[in-house]
Amino acid sequence: MSERQGAGATNGKGKAPNENDTQKKVPEDFDIDMDAPETEKAAVAIQSQFRKFQKKKAGSQS
């Protein structure tokens, strides 16, 4: 009973693969003003970081 189960035996989270936690956590409605300048700035910042990540990832594979 003192043996630990390896991470590869399950999905790595210690839960059954059939559980759908993501559907429980995501609200059906969200209240984000898509026309607000703060939202646009946030989107640009996120996209910039994602592009840097993709560029770095592509550079390490070649």
mmCIF file of N, CA and C in Angstrom:
data_model
loop_
_atom_site.group_PDB
_atom_site.id
_atom_site.type_symbol
_atom_site.label_atom_id
_atom_site.label_comp_id
_atom_site.label_asym_id
_atom_site.label_seq_id
_atom_site.Cartn_x
_atom_site.Cartn_y
_atom_site.Cartn_z
ATOM 1 N N MET A 1 0.805 -1.201 0.000
ATOM 2 C CA MET A 1 0.000 0.000 0.000
ATOM 3 C C MET A 1 0.843 1.257 0.000
ATOM 4 N N SER A 2 2.141 1.143 0.316
ATOM 5 C CA SER A 2 2.979 2.330 0.380
ATOM 6 C C SER A 2 3.564 2.697 -0.981
ATOM 7 N N GLU A 3 3.320 1.876 -1.997
ATOM 8 C CA GLU A 3 3.839 2.190 -3.320
ATOM 9 C C GLU A 3 3.031 3.315 -3.954
ATOM 10 N N ARG A 4 3.758 4.194 -4.627
ATOM 11 C CA ARG A 4 3.086 5.303 -5.305
ATOM 12 C C ARG A 4 2.813 4.936 -6.746
ATOM 13 N N GLN A 5 1.709 5.398 -7.249
ATOM 14 C CA GLN A 5 1.342 5.138 -8.622
ATOM 15 C C GLN A 5 2.073 6.120 -9.523
ATOM 16 N N GLY A 6 2.663 5.626 -10.605
ATOM 17 C CA GLY A 6 3.400 6.485 -11.527
ATOM 18 C C GLY A 6 2.486 7.431 -12.269
ATOM 19 N N ALA A 7 3.052 8.549 -12.727
ATOM 20 C CA ALA A 7 2.260 9.559 -13.433
ATOM 21 C C ALA A 7 1.737 9.040 -14.767
ATOM 22 N N GLY A 8 2.411 8.075 -15.353
ATOM 23 C CA GLY A 8 1.996 7.555 -16.645
ATOM 24 C C GLY A 8 0.799 6.621 -16.567
ATOM 25 N N ALA A 9 0.432 6.199 -15.387
ATOM 26 C CA ALA A 9 -0.667 5.254 -15.250
ATOM 27 C C ALA A 9 -2.022 5.918 -15.469
ATOM 28 N N THR A 10 -2.108 7.209 -15.201
ATOM 29 C CA THR A 10 -3.346 7.952 -15.455
ATOM 30 C C THR A 10 -3.021 9.081 -16.410
ATOM 31 N N ASN A 11 -3.886 10.067 -16.470
ATOM 32 C CA ASN A 11 -3.636 11.191 -17.358
ATOM 33 C C ASN A 11 -2.680 12.213 -16.733
ATOM 34 N N GLY A 12 -2.050 11.874 -15.622
ATOM 35 C CA GLY A 12 -1.086 12.756 -14.997
ATOM 36 C C GLY A 12 -1.688 13.696 -13.973
ATOM 37 N N LYS A 13 -2.991 13.723 -13.871
ATOM 38 C CA LYS A 13 -3.653 14.626 -12.938
ATOM 39 C C LYS A 13 -4.260 13.865 -11.764
ATOM 40 N N GLY A 14 -4.188 12.538 -11.796
ATOM 41 C CA GLY A 14 -4.743 11.750 -10.714
ATOM 42 C C GLY A 14 -6.246 11.589 -10.802
ATOM 43 N N LYS A 15 -6.822 11.870 -11.934
ATOM 44 C CA LYS A 15 -8.271 11.739 -12.115
ATOM 45 C C LYS A 15 -8.548 10.762 -13.253
ATOM 46 N N ALA A 16 -9.723 10.242 -13.261
ATOM 47 C CA ALA A 16 -10.115 9.335 -14.331
ATOM 48 C C ALA A 16 -10.213 10.103 -15.643
ATOM 49 N N PRO A 17 -9.813 9.495 -16.751
ATOM 50 C CA PRO A 17 -9.828 10.196 -18.035
ATOM 51 C C PRO A 17 -11.222 10.586 -18.506
ATOM 52 N N ASN A 18 -12.263 9.975 -17.964
ATOM 53 C CA ASN A 18 -13.618 10.275 -18.409
ATOM 54 C C ASN A 18 -14.186 11.542 -17.800
ATOM 55 N N GLU A 19 -13.533 12.079 -16.772
ATOM 56 C CA GLU A 19 -14.047 13.285 -16.133
ATOM 57 C C GLU A 19 -13.804 14.490 -17.022
ATOM 58 N N ASN A 20 -14.789 15.375 -17.106
ATOM 59 C CA ASN A 20 -14.683 16.581 -17.923
ATOM 60 C C ASN A 20 -14.738 17.804 -17.022
ATOM 61 N N ASP A 21 -13.620 18.157 -16.412
ATOM 62 C CA ASP A 21 -13.575 19.305 -15.513
ATOM 63 C C ASP A 21 -13.664 20.618 -16.273
ATOM 64 N N THR A 22 -13.176 20.647 -17.503
ATOM 65 C CA THR A 22 -13.163 21.908 -18.242
ATOM 66 C C THR A 22 -14.570 22.402 -18.525
ATOM 67 N N GLN A 23 -15.496 21.506 -18.759
ATOM 68 C CA GLN A 23 -16.865 21.929 -19.018
ATOM 69 C C GLN A 23 -17.518 22.480 -17.756
ATOM 70 N N LYS A 24 -17.112 22.032 -16.609
ATOM 71 C CA LYS A 24 -17.682 22.508 -15.354
ATOM 72 C C LYS A 24 -17.160 23.888 -14.999
ATOM 73 N N LYS A 25 -15.919 24.204 -15.362
ATOM 74 C CA LYS A 25 -15.280 25.448 -14.953
ATOM 75 C C LYS A 25 -15.573 26.612 -15.896
ATOM 76 N N VAL A 26 -15.909 26.349 -17.140
ATOM 77 C CA VAL A 26 -16.129 27.410 -18.113
ATOM 78 C C VAL A 26 -17.550 27.938 -17.984
ATOM 79 N N PRO A 27 -17.710 29.228 -17.694
ATOM 80 C CA PRO A 27 -19.066 29.783 -17.604
ATOM 81 C C PRO A 27 -19.709 29.852 -18.991
ATOM 82 N N GLU A 28 -21.015 29.711 -19.026
ATOM 83 C CA GLU A 28 -21.716 29.751 -20.301
ATOM 84 C C GLU A 28 -21.711 31.157 -20.885
ATOM 85 N N ASP A 29 -21.906 32.157 -20.034
ATOM 86 C CA ASP A 29 -21.889 33.541 -20.480
ATOM 87 C C ASP A 29 -20.696 34.245 -19.869
ATOM 88 N N PHE A 30 -20.111 35.156 -20.625
ATOM 89 C CA PHE A 30 -19.037 35.952 -20.078
ATOM 90 C C PHE A 30 -19.313 37.403 -20.420
ATOM 91 N N ASP A 31 -18.878 38.272 -19.551
ATOM 92 C CA ASP A 31 -19.169 39.693 -19.702
ATOM 93 C C ASP A 31 -17.882 40.451 -20.003
ATOM 94 N N ILE A 32 -17.441 40.365 -21.261
ATOM 95 C CA ILE A 32 -16.235 41.068 -21.695
ATOM 96 C C ILE A 32 -16.632 41.990 -22.840
ATOM 97 N N ASP A 33 -16.308 43.256 -22.678
ATOM 98 C CA ASP A 33 -16.587 44.228 -23.730
ATOM 99 C C ASP A 33 -15.519 44.092 -24.801
ATOM 100 N N MET A 34 -15.889 43.494 -25.919
ATOM 101 C CA MET A 34 -14.926 43.245 -26.989
ATOM 102 C C MET A 34 -14.501 44.515 -27.717
ATOM 103 N N ASP A 35 -15.201 45.610 -27.503
ATOM 104 C CA ASP A 35 -14.845 46.870 -28.156
ATOM 105 C C ASP A 35 -14.017 47.787 -27.255
ATOM 106 N N ALA A 36 -13.770 47.376 -26.022
ATOM 107 C CA ALA A 36 -13.023 48.204 -25.080
ATOM 108 C C ALA A 36 -11.548 48.254 -25.478
ATOM 109 N N PRO A 37 -10.910 49.410 -25.322
ATOM 110 C CA PRO A 37 -9.490 49.516 -25.685
ATOM 111 C C PRO A 37 -8.593 48.617 -24.819
ATOM 112 N N GLU A 38 -8.974 48.371 -23.576
ATOM 113 C CA GLU A 38 -8.180 47.489 -22.716
ATOM 114 C C GLU A 38 -8.194 46.060 -23.251
ATOM 115 N N THR A 39 -9.338 45.646 -23.780
ATOM 116 C CA THR A 39 -9.459 44.304 -24.339
ATOM 117 C C THR A 39 -8.575 44.166 -25.566
ATOM 118 N N GLU A 40 -8.559 45.185 -26.402
ATOM 119 C CA GLU A 40 -7.718 45.158 -27.604
ATOM 120 C C GLU A 40 -6.238 45.117 -27.232
ATOM 121 N N LYS A 41 -5.841 45.899 -26.234
ATOM 122 C CA LYS A 41 -4.444 45.901 -25.785
ATOM 123 C C LYS A 41 -4.050 44.529 -25.237
ATOM 124 N N ALA A 42 -4.946 43.931 -24.487
ATOM 125 C CA ALA A 42 -4.666 42.611 -23.922
ATOM 126 C C ALA A 42 -4.529 41.569 -25.028
ATOM 127 N N ALA A 43 -5.394 41.638 -26.028
ATOM 128 C CA ALA A 43 -5.337 40.694 -27.137
ATOM 129 C C ALA A 43 -4.027 40.831 -27.909
ATOM 130 N N VAL A 44 -3.589 42.067 -28.134
ATOM 131 C CA VAL A 44 -2.333 42.302 -28.850
ATOM 132 C C VAL A 44 -1.158 41.744 -28.051
ATOM 133 N N ALA A 45 -1.171 41.951 -26.732
ATOM 134 C CA ALA A 45 -0.090 41.452 -25.887
ATOM 135 C C ALA A 45 -0.047 39.925 -25.888
ATOM 136 N N ILE A 46 -1.204 39.295 -25.810
ATOM 137 C CA ILE A 46 -1.272 37.827 -25.814
ATOM 138 C C ILE A 46 -0.789 37.283 -27.150
ATOM 139 N N GLN A 47 -1.224 37.883 -28.239
ATOM 140 C CA GLN A 47 -0.811 37.433 -29.567
ATOM 141 C C GLN A 47 0.690 37.593 -29.764
ATOM 142 N N SER A 48 1.248 38.688 -29.249
ATOM 143 C CA SER A 48 2.680 38.929 -29.369
ATOM 144 C C SER A 48 3.474 37.844 -28.652
ATOM 145 N N GLN A 49 3.063 37.526 -27.439
ATOM 146 C CA GLN A 49 3.752 36.483 -26.680
ATOM 147 C C GLN A 49 3.603 35.124 -27.352
ATOM 148 N N PHE A 50 2.442 34.849 -27.926
ATOM 149 C CA PHE A 50 2.227 33.576 -28.607
ATOM 150 C C PHE A 50 3.108 33.472 -29.844
ATOM 151 N N ARG A 51 3.232 34.561 -30.591
ATOM 152 C CA ARG A 51 4.096 34.550 -31.783
ATOM 153 C C ARG A 51 5.554 34.322 -31.396
ATOM 154 N N LYS A 52 5.996 34.932 -30.300
ATOM 155 C CA LYS A 52 7.369 34.717 -29.821
ATOM 156 C C LYS A 52 7.564 33.256 -29.440
ATOM 157 N N PHE A 53 6.580 32.687 -28.778
ATOM 158 C CA PHE A 53 6.650 31.283 -28.385
ATOM 159 C C PHE A 53 6.730 30.383 -29.614
ATOM 160 N N GLN A 54 5.892 30.646 -30.613
ATOM 161 C CA GLN A 54 5.892 29.833 -31.835
ATOM 162 C C GLN A 54 7.225 29.948 -32.561
ATOM 163 N N LYS A 55 7.786 31.161 -32.608
ATOM 164 C CA LYS A 55 9.063 31.374 -33.284
ATOM 165 C C LYS A 55 10.170 30.620 -32.565
ATOM 166 N N LYS A 56 10.178 30.697 -31.235
ATOM 167 C CA LYS A 56 11.172 29.983 -30.435
ATOM 168 C C LYS A 56 11.027 28.487 -30.604
ATOM 169 N N LYS A 57 9.789 28.004 -30.612
ATOM 170 C CA LYS A 57 9.520 26.583 -30.768
ATOM 171 C C LYS A 57 9.979 26.093 -32.138
ATOM 172 N N ALA A 58 9.727 26.864 -33.189
ATOM 173 C CA ALA A 58 10.127 26.476 -34.540
ATOM 174 C C ALA A 58 11.650 26.493 -34.667
ATOM 175 N N GLY A 59 12.324 27.412 -33.996
ATOM 176 C CA GLY A 59 13.772 27.486 -34.056
ATOM 177 C C GLY A 59 14.463 26.333 -33.361
ATOM 178 N N SER A 60 13.869 25.808 -32.320
ATOM 179 C CA SER A 60 14.491 24.706 -31.575
ATOM 180 C C SER A 60 14.281 23.355 -32.272
ATOM 181 N N GLN A 61 13.311 23.247 -33.147
ATOM 182 C CA GLN A 61 13.033 21.990 -33.829
ATOM 183 C C GLN A 61 13.929 21.781 -35.044
ATOM 184 N N SER A 62 14.477 22.846 -35.607
ATOM 185 C CA SER A 62 15.269 22.704 -36.824
ATOM 186 C C SER A 62 16.726 22.419 -36.579
#
